[in-house]
């Protein structure tokens, strides 16, 4: 199902509307960040976690008005866009970027945003029972700094990893950080179950701070898994 409408800075517009000029900072410099979210049965999943991560990311990038992007805002805008597109389930992407002029140094830190939805017929998560064909993408190690945990608009490492995956007929790839340690997969965090412990790379290893990562850690603790290991894996 092709989406019909988007929400651009609070205005519902046709999805094929031409919105940006060549001066757009997300286009020129990747100056922004985004949230990928799931809508199920008309409800935005994990709105509090998405809002918290988005606000912390905007604050780190010094984009103004980050407090506006709270859980209530996300749920309201997601629900409204879903109704306009007659979608009960789907994948949402909220892109927030710095709306300013200037070269590398912006003239201001004003926020702009755009919310998109890709409708889906499936209201559930599925566990892959067949396994995946994977390899290590080592051409571009991921840096370990405070931007590494944020889903920024500068995603060239993941683009190149995706090309490597396609060229080698893989389902996904593992990414390494600058120290040669396992960091994450091309489009997800990594968990390993070993000797009754659940291990996942620490945020200090440079992985994205995934919302589903937080959910899995919480579920593991609720099920009395004795320790969540976060050492090098």
Tab-separated table of C-alpha atoms in Angstrom:
chain	number	residue	atom	x	y	z
A	1	UNK	CA	0.000	0.000	0.000
A	2	UNK	CA	1.476	3.320	-1.083
A	3	UNK	CA	1.221	6.133	1.492
A	4	UNK	CA	-0.881	9.073	0.374
A	5	UNK	CA	-0.004	11.724	2.966
A	6	UNK	CA	2.923	12.911	5.095
A	7	UNK	CA	3.084	15.399	7.955
A	8	UNK	CA	5.593	18.185	7.368
A	9	UNK	CA	6.008	20.544	10.338
A	10	UNK	CA	2.412	19.936	11.398
A	11	UNK	CA	0.880	20.266	7.927
A	12	UNK	CA	-0.655	17.241	6.196
A	13	UNK	CA	0.572	17.169	2.596
A	14	UNK	CA	0.475	14.732	-0.333
A	15	UNK	CA	3.326	12.243	-0.019
A	16	UNK	CA	4.821	13.297	-3.372
A	17	UNK	CA	5.042	17.001	-2.415
A	18	UNK	CA	8.398	18.597	-3.266
A	19	UNK	CA	9.496	20.085	0.054
A	20	UNK	CA	13.210	20.921	0.101
A	21	UNK	CA	15.650	23.252	-1.613
A	22	UNK	CA	19.339	22.563	-2.202
A	23	UNK	CA	20.081	24.505	0.992
A	24	UNK	CA	18.435	21.885	3.179
A	25	UNK	CA	20.984	20.903	5.839
A	26	UNK	CA	19.847	17.290	6.097
A	27	UNK	CA	20.578	16.955	2.366
A	28	UNK	CA	23.854	18.891	2.434
A	29	UNK	CA	25.417	17.707	5.657
A	30	UNK	CA	23.263	14.981	7.168
A	31	UNK	CA	22.453	17.545	9.857
A	32	UNK	CA	19.625	15.774	11.651
A	33	UNK	CA	18.400	12.505	13.098
A	34	UNK	CA	15.437	10.164	12.788
A	35	UNK	CA	13.255	7.673	14.624
A	36	UNK	CA	11.936	4.470	13.070
A	37	UNK	CA	8.757	3.403	14.864
A	38	UNK	CA	6.050	0.755	14.597
A	39	UNK	CA	2.315	1.324	14.485
A	40	UNK	CA	0.194	-1.673	15.496
A	41	UNK	CA	-3.592	-1.701	15.656
A	42	UNK	CA	-3.588	2.074	15.408
A	43	UNK	CA	-1.254	2.527	18.376
A	44	UNK	CA	2.335	3.740	18.371
A	45	UNK	CA	4.539	1.170	20.103
A	46	UNK	CA	7.019	2.254	22.803
A	47	UNK	CA	6.233	5.957	22.450
A	48	UNK	CA	7.939	6.858	25.745
A	49	UNK	CA	11.189	5.178	24.733
A	50	UNK	CA	11.172	6.775	21.282
A	51	UNK	CA	10.465	10.222	22.731
A	52	UNK	CA	13.246	9.884	25.292
A	53	UNK	CA	15.795	8.766	22.705
A	54	UNK	CA	14.747	11.468	20.236
A	55	UNK	CA	14.941	14.241	22.815
A	56	UNK	CA	18.374	13.148	23.997
A	57	UNK	CA	19.582	12.960	20.400
A	58	UNK	CA	18.294	16.416	19.553
A	59	UNK	CA	19.883	17.806	22.685
A	60	UNK	CA	23.207	16.192	21.757
A	61	UNK	CA	23.006	17.733	18.266
A	62	UNK	CA	22.026	21.099	19.809
A	63	UNK	CA	18.741	21.305	17.886
A	64	UNK	CA	16.232	23.566	19.617
A	65	UNK	CA	12.744	22.661	20.887
A	66	UNK	CA	13.618	19.069	21.745
A	67	UNK	CA	11.153	19.140	24.664
A	68	UNK	CA	8.306	19.416	22.132
A	69	UNK	CA	9.010	15.875	20.911
A	70	UNK	CA	7.443	14.094	23.869
A	71	UNK	CA	5.432	10.859	23.890
A	72	UNK	CA	2.110	12.696	23.622
A	73	UNK	CA	3.322	14.537	20.503
A	74	UNK	CA	4.555	11.334	18.850
A	75	UNK	CA	1.345	9.408	19.585
A	76	UNK	CA	-0.908	12.227	18.403
A	77	UNK	CA	0.964	12.843	15.134
A	78	UNK	CA	1.376	9.132	14.411
A	79	UNK	CA	-2.300	8.430	15.021
A	80	UNK	CA	-3.420	11.368	12.897
A	81	UNK	CA	-1.194	10.405	9.965
A	82	UNK	CA	-2.292	6.773	10.189
A	83	UNK	CA	-5.959	7.795	10.011
A	84	UNK	CA	-5.302	10.068	7.042
A	85	UNK	CA	-3.619	7.162	5.240
A	86	UNK	CA	-6.287	4.695	6.428
A	87	UNK	CA	-3.574	2.521	7.979
A	88	UNK	CA	-3.883	0.481	11.165
A	89	UNK	CA	-0.378	-0.990	11.017
A	90	UNK	CA	2.853	0.264	9.543
A	91	UNK	CA	6.346	1.630	9.881
A	92	UNK	CA	6.783	5.308	10.740
A	93	UNK	CA	9.831	7.455	10.180
A	94	UNK	CA	10.161	10.823	11.903
A	95	UNK	CA	13.040	12.884	10.529
A	96	UNK	CA	14.151	15.950	12.498
A	97	UNK	CA	16.686	18.319	10.988
A	98	UNK	CA	18.216	21.713	11.637
A	99	UNK	CA	16.299	24.347	9.692
A	100	UNK	CA	19.038	26.902	9.061
A	101	UNK	CA	21.332	28.441	6.511
A	102	UNK	CA	25.125	28.551	6.644
A	103	UNK	CA	27.911	26.218	5.607
A	104	UNK	CA	29.218	23.764	8.198
A	105	UNK	CA	28.369	26.303	10.885
A	106	UNK	CA	24.581	26.814	10.992
A	107	UNK	CA	23.026	30.254	11.275
A	108	UNK	CA	20.574	28.996	13.923
A	109	UNK	CA	19.395	25.789	15.594
A	110	UNK	CA	15.703	25.861	14.688
A	111	UNK	CA	13.991	22.491	14.331
A	112	UNK	CA	12.026	21.175	11.353
A	113	UNK	CA	10.499	17.718	11.006
A	114	UNK	CA	8.711	15.336	8.675
A	115	UNK	CA	6.683	12.230	9.556
A	116	UNK	CA	6.131	9.440	7.019
A	117	UNK	CA	4.288	6.134	7.212
A	118	UNK	CA	4.643	2.934	5.219
A	119	UNK	CA	1.397	0.990	5.802
A	120	UNK	CA	1.573	-2.743	6.470
A	121	UNK	CA	-0.948	-5.578	6.691
A	122	UNK	CA	0.928	-7.271	9.536
A	123	UNK	CA	0.246	-6.249	13.169
A	124	UNK	CA	2.823	-8.507	14.842
A	125	UNK	CA	6.526	-9.071	15.389
A	126	UNK	CA	7.908	-12.349	14.053
A	127	UNK	CA	10.833	-14.398	15.332
A	128	UNK	CA	13.057	-15.688	12.541
A	129	UNK	CA	13.124	-19.467	12.982
A	130	UNK	CA	15.235	-20.220	9.884
A	131	UNK	CA	18.355	-18.234	10.684
A	132	UNK	CA	20.286	-15.714	8.586
A	133	UNK	CA	23.222	-15.849	6.194
A	134	UNK	CA	25.639	-13.192	7.478
A	135	UNK	CA	29.199	-11.972	7.139
A	136	UNK	CA	31.344	-9.232	8.671
A	137	UNK	CA	31.467	-5.863	6.908
A	138	UNK	CA	34.923	-4.607	7.862
A	139	UNK	CA	35.541	-1.947	5.193
A	140	UNK	CA	34.251	0.915	7.357
A	141	UNK	CA	34.696	0.454	11.115
A	142	UNK	CA	32.207	2.473	13.137
A	143	UNK	CA	33.615	5.279	15.327
A	144	UNK	CA	32.982	5.206	19.064
A	145	UNK	CA	31.818	8.631	20.188
A	146	UNK	CA	28.648	10.209	21.555
A	147	UNK	CA	27.130	10.459	18.062
A	148	UNK	CA	27.487	6.709	17.472
A	149	UNK	CA	24.450	5.860	19.614
A	150	UNK	CA	22.175	8.292	17.710
A	151	UNK	CA	20.296	7.481	14.498
A	152	UNK	CA	21.651	10.468	12.584
A	153	UNK	CA	20.867	11.369	8.976
A	154	UNK	CA	24.497	10.621	8.143
A	155	UNK	CA	24.127	6.885	7.487
A	156	UNK	CA	26.791	6.140	4.868
A	157	UNK	CA	28.292	3.292	6.896
A	158	UNK	CA	24.922	1.509	6.783
A	159	UNK	CA	24.453	2.300	3.102
A	160	UNK	CA	27.821	0.766	2.239
A	161	UNK	CA	27.083	-2.196	4.501
A	162	UNK	CA	23.781	-2.661	2.661
A	163	UNK	CA	25.566	-2.654	-0.694
A	164	UNK	CA	28.036	-5.235	0.598
A	165	UNK	CA	25.118	-7.366	1.796
A	166	UNK	CA	23.410	-7.217	-1.601
A	167	UNK	CA	26.571	-7.876	-3.601
A	168	UNK	CA	27.323	-10.977	-1.512
A	169	UNK	CA	23.746	-12.314	-1.344
A	170	UNK	CA	23.598	-11.998	2.443
A	171	UNK	CA	20.616	-11.504	4.739
A	172	UNK	CA	22.509	-9.019	6.925
A	173	UNK	CA	26.018	-8.082	8.047
A	174	UNK	CA	27.894	-7.544	11.307
A	175	UNK	CA	29.580	-4.184	11.874
A	176	UNK	CA	32.820	-3.689	13.803
A	177	UNK	CA	33.834	-0.579	15.719
A	178	UNK	CA	37.139	1.277	15.374
A	179	UNK	CA	38.752	-1.078	17.896
A	180	UNK	CA	37.790	-4.183	15.920
A	181	UNK	CA	35.077	-5.329	18.335
A	182	UNK	CA	31.608	-6.465	17.337
A	183	UNK	CA	29.293	-3.462	17.382
A	184	UNK	CA	25.897	-4.185	15.812
A	185	UNK	CA	24.271	-5.565	12.682
A	186	UNK	CA	23.446	-3.576	9.575
A	187	UNK	CA	19.931	-2.770	10.749
A	188	UNK	CA	19.665	-4.008	14.334
A	189	UNK	CA	21.369	-4.512	17.671
A	190	UNK	CA	22.945	-7.863	18.535
A	191	UNK	CA	22.168	-10.222	21.428
A	192	UNK	CA	23.930	-13.478	22.264
A	193	UNK	CA	22.520	-16.098	24.659
A	194	UNK	CA	25.437	-17.979	26.240
A	195	UNK	CA	25.516	-20.084	29.414
A	196	UNK	CA	22.255	-18.632	30.721
A	197	UNK	CA	23.417	-15.049	30.254
A	198	UNK	CA	22.293	-12.566	27.630
A	199	UNK	CA	25.096	-10.498	26.139
A	200	UNK	CA	24.889	-7.385	24.007
A	201	UNK	CA	27.581	-4.855	23.011
A	202	UNK	CA	27.749	-1.910	25.391
A	203	UNK	CA	26.754	1.526	24.139
A	204	UNK	CA	30.397	2.488	24.599
A	205	UNK	CA	31.196	0.084	21.732
A	206	UNK	CA	29.447	2.507	19.344
A	207	UNK	CA	26.159	0.719	18.628
A	208	UNK	CA	22.899	2.564	18.097
A	209	UNK	CA	20.873	2.782	21.299
A	210	UNK	CA	17.988	0.800	19.852
A	211	UNK	CA	14.539	1.053	21.380
A	212	UNK	CA	14.038	-2.683	20.887
A	213	UNK	CA	17.394	-3.194	22.607
A	214	UNK	CA	15.986	-1.481	25.691
A	215	UNK	CA	12.789	-3.523	25.481
A	216	UNK	CA	14.668	-6.832	25.265
A	217	UNK	CA	16.879	-5.947	28.242
A	218	UNK	CA	13.788	-5.064	30.293
A	219	UNK	CA	12.012	-8.315	29.335
A	220	UNK	CA	15.123	-10.317	30.221
A	221	UNK	CA	15.271	-8.772	33.683
A	222	UNK	CA	11.558	-9.390	34.206
A	223	UNK	CA	12.161	-13.077	33.411
A	224	UNK	CA	14.924	-13.353	36.020
A	225	UNK	CA	17.809	-13.753	33.637
A	226	UNK	CA	20.586	-13.297	36.191
A	227	UNK	CA	22.774	-10.804	34.366
A	228	UNK	CA	22.839	-8.756	31.206
A	229	UNK	CA	26.457	-8.934	30.094
A	230	UNK	CA	27.729	-5.920	28.136
A	231	UNK	CA	31.417	-6.705	27.723
A	232	UNK	CA	33.209	-7.058	24.393
A	233	UNK	CA	31.617	-9.763	22.219
